[in-house]
Amino acid sequence: MVIGDGIITPSISVLSAVSGIKPLGQEAIVGVSVAILVALFCFQRFGTDKVGYSFAPAICIWFCLISGTGNGKKGWLSLGGVILCITGSEAMFVDLGHFSVRSVQISFSCVVFPSILSAYIGQAAYLTKFPENVGNAFYASVLDPIYWPTFVVAVVAAIIASQAMISGAFSIVAQAQSLGCFPRVKVIHTSAKHEGQVYIPELNYFLMVACVVVTLSFKTTRNLGNAYGICVVSAELTTTNMMTLVMLLIWKISIWRIILFYVVYVTIESTYLSTQLTKFVQGGFLPLAFSFVLVIIMGNWHYVQKHRYEFELKNKVSSDYCEHVIFVLRDNRSKRNKK
């Protein structure tokens, strides 16, 4: 699912950001999105650390900008009627091979969460005044003087969001390969300090082609959203199940705490998943199809590698036997030389 997310996230992120160009038609928006996606994947070979250093200032500017959307004077005055805005959800994907735990905690608590909360409240306040703009609330709530700067930063932020999933796909494939669950691919370590920062050329170009095909096929964020929802919720549900196993087998904490955790999170995620499955025909099949193909590939590879290992172990030649063969060969050679 994460690899499927690595295909859908770049497509929907870039497509939604580029759709802010009002004069462009849909075909032009798709073309610009494809060009940005190709450039993004071509940049991957320089390594996650260099990409991250160049993206950090841009993402800070982005969060500062979105924290002010919808919070103009009229929007600010209408905030009195808005108690809380929880109409959206944000998934923050972080691979600890790329970032430290402390950096994630500080950046999310001090920058990401306050900015997103302010953005949602601001847009809710804007929609109470202009409900007819509900289809394009974000760009409609941006003030005209900063519209184009916001658009540029939005595109950069979409690229950064895509980068997170691309890096995650690299890490997962590298780990799966080390466990013998994925066909062998070339893994390049791009950092001398962080082992988790890797680049896989074959996977990079596969993701690039898949993203371009998906973008050209679905064309709109509405169509891609059907696939994106199932992908994200399925990944969350899988993570919850795996986390439960870790709590049970490794952490060995109280069974009642595990049951409470599992029931609460699975109930919430299953509810979301059940609603997303209603969009299966409208595009929700895409991540499931990706997952199905990858499961078959990984399952077959693991099956073959397992039987290969068992065969080699069963037919292993002992060192004593090798020494005996070498001794016999040398003895026969010496006898021939004497003759």
Short mmCIF file of N, CA and C in Angstrom, two decimals, residues 20-155:
data_model
loop_
_atom_site.label_atom_id
_atom_site.label_comp_id
_atom_site.label_asym_id
_atom_site.label_seq_id
_atom_site.Cartn_x
_atom_site.Cartn_y
_atom_site.Cartn_z
N GLY A 20 -4.47 25.28 -9.33
CA GLY A 20 -4.69 26.66 -8.90
C GLY A 20 -4.46 27.68 -9.99
N ILE A 21 -3.89 27.27 -11.12
CA ILE A 21 -3.72 28.19 -12.25
C ILE A 21 -5.08 28.35 -12.93
N LYS A 22 -5.76 29.40 -12.63
CA LYS A 22 -7.14 29.57 -13.07
C LYS A 22 -7.31 29.62 -14.59
N PRO A 23 -6.44 30.36 -15.34
CA PRO A 23 -6.69 30.47 -16.78
C PRO A 23 -6.47 29.18 -17.56
N LEU A 24 -5.70 28.24 -17.01
CA LEU A 24 -5.37 27.03 -17.76
C LEU A 24 -6.55 26.08 -17.84
N GLY A 25 -6.64 25.38 -18.96
CA GLY A 25 -7.63 24.32 -19.10
C GLY A 25 -7.13 23.05 -18.44
N GLN A 26 -8.00 22.03 -18.39
CA GLN A 26 -7.65 20.79 -17.71
C GLN A 26 -6.49 20.08 -18.38
N GLU A 27 -6.45 20.10 -19.72
CA GLU A 27 -5.37 19.41 -20.43
C GLU A 27 -4.02 20.07 -20.14
N ALA A 28 -4.00 21.40 -20.07
CA ALA A 28 -2.75 22.10 -19.76
C ALA A 28 -2.31 21.81 -18.33
N ILE A 29 -3.26 21.74 -17.41
CA ILE A 29 -2.93 21.43 -16.01
C ILE A 29 -2.30 20.04 -15.91
N VAL A 30 -2.87 19.09 -16.65
CA VAL A 30 -2.31 17.73 -16.65
C VAL A 30 -0.90 17.73 -17.23
N GLY A 31 -0.68 18.49 -18.31
CA GLY A 31 0.64 18.55 -18.93
C GLY A 31 1.69 19.14 -18.00
N VAL A 32 1.34 20.23 -17.33
CA VAL A 32 2.28 20.85 -16.38
C VAL A 32 2.57 19.90 -15.23
N SER A 33 1.55 19.19 -14.76
CA SER A 33 1.73 18.24 -13.66
C SER A 33 2.68 17.12 -14.05
N VAL A 34 2.53 16.61 -15.25
CA VAL A 34 3.41 15.54 -15.73
C VAL A 34 4.85 16.02 -15.80
N ALA A 35 5.05 17.25 -16.29
CA ALA A 35 6.40 17.80 -16.39
C ALA A 35 7.05 17.93 -15.00
N ILE A 36 6.28 18.38 -14.03
CA ILE A 36 6.80 18.52 -12.66
C ILE A 36 7.14 17.16 -12.07
N LEU A 37 6.29 16.17 -12.32
CA LEU A 37 6.54 14.82 -11.79
C LEU A 37 7.81 14.22 -12.38
N VAL A 38 8.01 14.39 -13.68
CA VAL A 38 9.22 13.86 -14.32
C VAL A 38 10.46 14.53 -13.73
N ALA A 39 10.40 15.85 -13.54
CA ALA A 39 11.54 16.56 -12.95
C ALA A 39 11.81 16.09 -11.53
N LEU A 40 10.75 15.84 -10.77
CA LEU A 40 10.90 15.38 -9.39
C LEU A 40 11.64 14.05 -9.33
N PHE A 41 11.25 13.11 -10.16
CA PHE A 41 11.88 11.79 -10.12
C PHE A 41 13.30 11.82 -10.68
N CYS A 42 13.57 12.71 -11.61
CA CYS A 42 14.94 12.84 -12.12
C CYS A 42 15.87 13.40 -11.06
N PHE A 43 15.31 14.13 -10.10
CA PHE A 43 16.10 14.75 -9.05
C PHE A 43 16.46 13.77 -7.94
N GLN A 44 15.82 12.59 -7.93
CA GLN A 44 15.99 11.64 -6.84
C GLN A 44 17.42 11.10 -6.74
N ARG A 45 18.11 11.03 -7.85
CA ARG A 45 19.44 10.41 -7.84
C ARG A 45 20.46 11.19 -7.02
N PHE A 46 20.14 12.44 -6.68
CA PHE A 46 21.07 13.24 -5.89
C PHE A 46 21.01 12.90 -4.40
N GLY A 47 20.01 12.11 -3.99
CA GLY A 47 19.95 11.67 -2.60
C GLY A 47 18.95 12.45 -1.77
N THR A 48 18.40 11.76 -0.76
CA THR A 48 17.37 12.36 0.08
C THR A 48 17.91 13.52 0.91
N ASP A 49 19.17 13.42 1.35
CA ASP A 49 19.70 14.48 2.21
C ASP A 49 19.79 15.80 1.46
N LYS A 50 20.27 15.77 0.21
CA LYS A 50 20.38 17.00 -0.57
C LYS A 50 19.00 17.53 -0.92
N VAL A 51 18.08 16.62 -1.24
CA VAL A 51 16.71 17.04 -1.53
C VAL A 51 16.08 17.68 -0.30
N GLY A 52 16.29 17.07 0.85
CA GLY A 52 15.71 17.59 2.08
C GLY A 52 16.23 18.96 2.45
N TYR A 53 17.54 19.18 2.28
CA TYR A 53 18.11 20.49 2.59
C TYR A 53 17.51 21.58 1.72
N SER A 54 17.26 21.27 0.46
CA SER A 54 16.71 22.28 -0.45
C SER A 54 15.23 22.51 -0.20
N PHE A 55 14.53 21.52 0.37
CA PHE A 55 13.09 21.63 0.57
C PHE A 55 12.71 22.28 1.90
N ALA A 56 13.59 22.21 2.89
CA ALA A 56 13.23 22.67 4.23
C ALA A 56 12.75 24.13 4.26
N PRO A 57 13.47 25.09 3.65
CA PRO A 57 12.97 26.47 3.69
C PRO A 57 11.62 26.63 3.02
N ALA A 58 11.42 25.91 1.90
CA ALA A 58 10.16 26.05 1.16
C ALA A 58 8.98 25.55 1.98
N ILE A 59 9.15 24.44 2.68
CA ILE A 59 8.02 23.90 3.44
C ILE A 59 7.69 24.79 4.63
N CYS A 60 8.68 25.46 5.20
CA CYS A 60 8.41 26.41 6.29
C CYS A 60 7.58 27.59 5.78
N ILE A 61 7.95 28.10 4.59
CA ILE A 61 7.19 29.20 4.00
C ILE A 61 5.77 28.75 3.70
N TRP A 62 5.63 27.51 3.22
CA TRP A 62 4.30 26.98 2.89
C TRP A 62 3.40 26.95 4.11
N PHE A 63 3.90 26.46 5.24
CA PHE A 63 3.07 26.38 6.44
C PHE A 63 2.72 27.77 6.96
N CYS A 64 3.64 28.71 6.80
CA CYS A 64 3.32 30.09 7.21
C CYS A 64 2.21 30.68 6.34
N LEU A 65 2.26 30.36 5.04
CA LEU A 65 1.24 30.89 4.13
C LEU A 65 -0.13 30.29 4.39
N ILE A 66 -0.20 28.95 4.56
CA ILE A 66 -1.52 28.34 4.73
C ILE A 66 -2.13 28.70 6.07
N SER A 67 -1.29 29.07 7.03
CA SER A 67 -1.85 29.44 8.34
C SER A 67 -2.67 30.71 8.25
N GLY A 68 -2.46 31.48 7.17
CA GLY A 68 -3.21 32.73 7.04
C GLY A 68 -4.34 32.68 6.04
N THR A 69 -4.53 31.55 5.33
CA THR A 69 -5.58 31.49 4.33
C THR A 69 -6.95 31.52 4.98
N GLY A 70 -7.82 32.35 4.43
CA GLY A 70 -9.18 32.46 4.96
C GLY A 70 -9.29 33.35 6.17
N ASN A 71 -8.15 33.81 6.70
CA ASN A 71 -8.18 34.60 7.93
C ASN A 71 -8.05 36.09 7.64
N GLY A 72 -8.76 36.55 6.62
CA GLY A 72 -8.82 37.99 6.38
C GLY A 72 -9.70 38.65 7.43
N LYS A 73 -9.98 39.94 7.22
CA LYS A 73 -10.76 40.66 8.22
C LYS A 73 -12.16 40.07 8.36
N LYS A 74 -12.81 39.81 7.20
CA LYS A 74 -14.16 39.25 7.26
C LYS A 74 -14.14 37.84 7.83
N GLY A 75 -13.13 37.07 7.42
CA GLY A 75 -13.02 35.72 7.96
C GLY A 75 -12.75 35.73 9.45
N TRP A 76 -11.91 36.69 9.87
CA TRP A 76 -11.58 36.78 11.29
C TRP A 76 -12.82 37.13 12.12
N LEU A 77 -13.64 38.04 11.60
CA LEU A 77 -14.85 38.43 12.32
C LEU A 77 -15.84 37.28 12.42
N SER A 78 -15.85 36.41 11.41
CA SER A 78 -16.81 35.30 11.42
C SER A 78 -16.32 34.10 12.22
N LEU A 79 -15.07 34.18 12.73
CA LEU A 79 -14.55 33.06 13.52
C LEU A 79 -15.30 32.87 14.83
N GLY A 80 -16.01 33.91 15.26
CA GLY A 80 -16.77 33.78 16.51
C GLY A 80 -17.83 32.70 16.43
N GLY A 81 -18.32 32.44 15.22
CA GLY A 81 -19.33 31.41 15.06
C GLY A 81 -18.76 30.04 14.77
N VAL A 82 -17.44 29.95 14.73
CA VAL A 82 -16.80 28.67 14.44
C VAL A 82 -16.12 28.17 15.71
N ILE A 83 -16.60 27.06 16.24
CA ILE A 83 -16.01 26.51 17.47
C ILE A 83 -14.79 25.67 17.15
N LEU A 84 -14.92 24.82 16.21
CA LEU A 84 -13.81 23.93 15.89
C LEU A 84 -13.96 23.43 14.46
N CYS A 85 -12.87 23.33 13.80
CA CYS A 85 -12.89 22.85 12.41
C CYS A 85 -12.03 21.59 12.34
N ILE A 86 -12.70 20.48 12.19
CA ILE A 86 -11.98 19.21 12.09
C ILE A 86 -12.44 18.47 10.83
N THR A 87 -12.64 19.25 9.78
CA THR A 87 -13.21 18.66 8.57
C THR A 87 -12.20 17.90 7.73
N GLY A 88 -10.94 17.99 8.07
CA GLY A 88 -9.94 17.30 7.26
C GLY A 88 -8.99 16.52 8.13
N SER A 89 -8.18 15.75 7.53
CA SER A 89 -7.16 15.00 8.26
C SER A 89 -5.86 15.05 7.47
N GLU A 90 -4.78 15.04 8.18
CA GLU A 90 -3.46 15.10 7.54
C GLU A 90 -2.65 13.88 7.96
N ALA A 91 -2.04 13.27 7.00
CA ALA A 91 -1.16 12.13 7.30
C ALA A 91 0.27 12.60 7.19
N MET A 92 0.99 12.47 8.26
CA MET A 92 2.39 12.90 8.26
C MET A 92 3.28 11.67 8.25
N PHE A 93 3.85 11.41 7.10
CA PHE A 93 4.69 10.22 6.96
C PHE A 93 6.14 10.60 7.21
N VAL A 94 6.77 9.87 8.08
CA VAL A 94 8.17 10.13 8.38
C VAL A 94 8.91 8.81 8.50
N ASP A 95 10.01 8.69 7.81
CA ASP A 95 10.88 7.53 7.95
C ASP A 95 12.00 7.93 8.90
N LEU A 96 12.12 7.21 10.01
CA LEU A 96 13.12 7.58 11.01
C LEU A 96 14.54 7.36 10.53
N GLY A 97 14.70 6.73 9.35
CA GLY A 97 16.02 6.65 8.75
C GLY A 97 16.42 7.96 8.12
N HIS A 98 15.45 8.85 7.95
CA HIS A 98 15.72 10.14 7.32
C HIS A 98 15.68 11.29 8.32
N PHE A 99 14.87 11.16 9.37
CA PHE A 99 14.72 12.23 10.35
C PHE A 99 14.77 11.64 11.76
N SER A 100 15.24 12.44 12.70
CA SER A 100 15.28 11.99 14.08
C SER A 100 13.90 12.14 14.72
N VAL A 101 13.69 11.41 15.82
CA VAL A 101 12.41 11.49 16.52
C VAL A 101 12.16 12.90 17.04
N ARG A 102 13.19 13.52 17.59
CA ARG A 102 13.04 14.86 18.16
C ARG A 102 12.68 15.89 17.11
N SER A 103 13.30 15.79 15.93
CA SER A 103 12.99 16.76 14.87
C SER A 103 11.55 16.64 14.42
N VAL A 104 11.04 15.41 14.37
CA VAL A 104 9.64 15.20 13.99
C VAL A 104 8.70 15.79 15.04
N GLN A 105 9.00 15.54 16.30
CA GLN A 105 8.15 16.04 17.38
C GLN A 105 8.11 17.56 17.40
N ILE A 106 9.25 18.19 17.26
CA ILE A 106 9.32 19.66 17.32
C ILE A 106 8.63 20.28 16.11
N SER A 107 8.95 19.77 14.91
CA SER A 107 8.39 20.37 13.69
C SER A 107 6.88 20.20 13.63
N PHE A 108 6.38 19.03 14.04
CA PHE A 108 4.94 18.81 13.99
C PHE A 108 4.21 19.65 15.03
N SER A 109 4.73 19.67 16.25
CA SER A 109 4.04 20.37 17.34
C SER A 109 4.10 21.88 17.19
N CYS A 110 5.22 22.39 16.69
CA CYS A 110 5.43 23.85 16.67
C CYS A 110 5.09 24.50 15.33
N VAL A 111 5.12 23.73 14.24
CA VAL A 111 4.90 24.33 12.92
C VAL A 111 3.72 23.70 12.20
N VAL A 112 3.77 22.38 12.01
CA VAL A 112 2.79 21.72 11.15
C VAL A 112 1.37 21.80 11.72
N PHE A 113 1.20 21.30 12.93
CA PHE A 113 -0.15 21.24 13.50
C PHE A 113 -0.79 22.61 13.68
N PRO A 114 -0.09 23.60 14.27
CA PRO A 114 -0.72 24.93 14.40
C PRO A 114 -1.09 25.54 13.05
N SER A 115 -0.23 25.36 12.04
CA SER A 115 -0.51 25.94 10.72
C SER A 115 -1.72 25.28 10.07
N ILE A 116 -1.78 23.96 10.14
CA ILE A 116 -2.91 23.25 9.54
C ILE A 116 -4.21 23.58 10.25
N LEU A 117 -4.16 23.64 11.57
CA LEU A 117 -5.36 23.97 12.34
C LEU A 117 -5.85 25.37 12.00
N SER A 118 -4.92 26.31 11.90
CA SER A 118 -5.29 27.68 11.55
C SER A 118 -5.86 27.75 10.14
N ALA A 119 -5.26 26.96 9.22
CA ALA A 119 -5.75 26.96 7.83
C ALA A 119 -7.17 26.43 7.75
N TYR A 120 -7.45 25.34 8.44
CA TYR A 120 -8.79 24.75 8.39
C TYR A 120 -9.83 25.68 9.03
N ILE A 121 -9.47 26.27 10.15
CA ILE A 121 -10.39 27.19 10.81
C ILE A 121 -10.63 28.41 9.92
N GLY A 122 -9.56 28.90 9.30
CA GLY A 122 -9.70 30.06 8.41
C GLY A 122 -10.58 29.76 7.21
N GLN A 123 -10.40 28.60 6.61
CA GLN A 123 -11.23 28.24 5.46
C GLN A 123 -12.68 28.01 5.87
N ALA A 124 -12.88 27.44 7.06
CA ALA A 124 -14.25 27.27 7.55
C ALA A 124 -14.92 28.62 7.76
N ALA A 125 -14.15 29.56 8.30
CA ALA A 125 -14.68 30.91 8.49
C ALA A 125 -15.01 31.56 7.15
N TYR A 126 -14.16 31.34 6.17
CA TYR A 126 -14.40 31.90 4.83
C TYR A 126 -15.66 31.31 4.21
N LEU A 127 -15.86 30.01 4.38
CA LEU A 127 -17.02 29.35 3.77
C LEU A 127 -18.33 29.74 4.44
N THR A 128 -18.27 30.15 5.69
CA THR A 128 -19.51 30.63 6.31
C THR A 128 -19.98 31.93 5.65
N LYS A 129 -19.03 32.66 5.06
CA LYS A 129 -19.37 33.92 4.39
C LYS A 129 -19.61 33.70 2.90
N PHE A 130 -18.84 32.77 2.31
CA PHE A 130 -18.96 32.51 0.87
C PHE A 130 -19.14 31.01 0.63
N PRO A 131 -20.27 30.46 0.97
CA PRO A 131 -20.48 29.00 0.82
C PRO A 131 -20.46 28.53 -0.62
N GLU A 132 -20.65 29.44 -1.57
CA GLU A 132 -20.67 29.02 -2.98
C GLU A 132 -19.28 28.61 -3.47
N ASN A 133 -18.22 28.93 -2.73
CA ASN A 133 -16.86 28.59 -3.13
C ASN A 133 -16.35 27.31 -2.47
N VAL A 134 -17.27 26.46 -2.03
CA VAL A 134 -16.87 25.26 -1.30
C VAL A 134 -16.03 24.32 -2.16
N GLY A 135 -16.20 24.35 -3.47
CA GLY A 135 -15.44 23.46 -4.35
C GLY A 135 -13.98 23.84 -4.49
N ASN A 136 -13.63 25.09 -4.17
CA ASN A 136 -12.25 25.55 -4.30
C ASN A 136 -11.93 26.49 -3.14
N ALA A 137 -12.18 26.00 -1.95
CA ALA A 137 -12.11 26.86 -0.77
C ALA A 137 -10.71 27.42 -0.53
N PHE A 138 -9.69 26.61 -0.76
CA PHE A 138 -8.34 27.06 -0.43
C PHE A 138 -7.92 28.24 -1.30
N TYR A 139 -7.90 28.03 -2.61
CA TYR A 139 -7.44 29.11 -3.49
C TYR A 139 -8.40 30.29 -3.49
N ALA A 140 -9.69 30.02 -3.30
CA ALA A 140 -10.66 31.12 -3.26
C ALA A 140 -10.45 32.01 -2.05
N SER A 141 -9.95 31.44 -0.96
CA SER A 141 -9.76 32.21 0.27
C SER A 141 -8.43 32.94 0.33
N VAL A 142 -7.57 32.69 -0.65
CA VAL A 142 -6.27 33.38 -0.68
C VAL A 142 -6.46 34.79 -1.22
N LEU A 143 -5.87 35.76 -0.56
CA LEU A 143 -5.98 37.15 -0.99
C LEU A 143 -5.29 37.35 -2.33
N ASP A 144 -5.84 38.22 -3.16
CA ASP A 144 -5.31 38.44 -4.52
C ASP A 144 -3.84 38.85 -4.55
N PRO A 145 -3.36 39.74 -3.66
CA PRO A 145 -1.95 40.15 -3.74
C PRO A 145 -0.96 39.00 -3.53
N ILE A 146 -1.37 37.97 -2.80
CA ILE A 146 -0.43 36.87 -2.54
C ILE A 146 -0.86 35.58 -3.23
N TYR A 147 -1.76 35.71 -4.22
CA TYR A 147 -2.27 34.51 -4.87
C TYR A 147 -1.16 33.74 -5.58
N TRP A 148 -0.40 34.42 -6.43
CA TRP A 148 0.62 33.72 -7.20
C TRP A 148 1.79 33.24 -6.35
N PRO A 149 2.26 34.04 -5.37
CA PRO A 149 3.28 33.47 -4.47
C PRO A 149 2.79 32.22 -3.74
N THR A 150 1.52 32.24 -3.33
CA THR A 150 0.96 31.07 -2.66
C THR A 150 0.89 29.88 -3.60
N PHE A 151 0.53 30.16 -4.85
CA PHE A 151 0.47 29.07 -5.83
C PHE A 151 1.84 28.43 -6.04
N VAL A 152 2.87 29.25 -6.17
CA VAL A 152 4.23 28.72 -6.39
C VAL A 152 4.66 27.86 -5.20
N VAL A 153 4.43 28.38 -4.00
CA VAL A 153 4.82 27.62 -2.81
C VAL A 153 3.97 26.36 -2.68
N ALA A 154 2.71 26.42 -3.12
CA ALA A 154 1.84 25.23 -3.07
C ALA A 154 2.39 24.12 -3.96
N VAL A 155 2.89 24.50 -5.13
CA VAL A 155 3.47 23.50 -6.03
C VAL A 155 4.71 22.88 -5.39
#
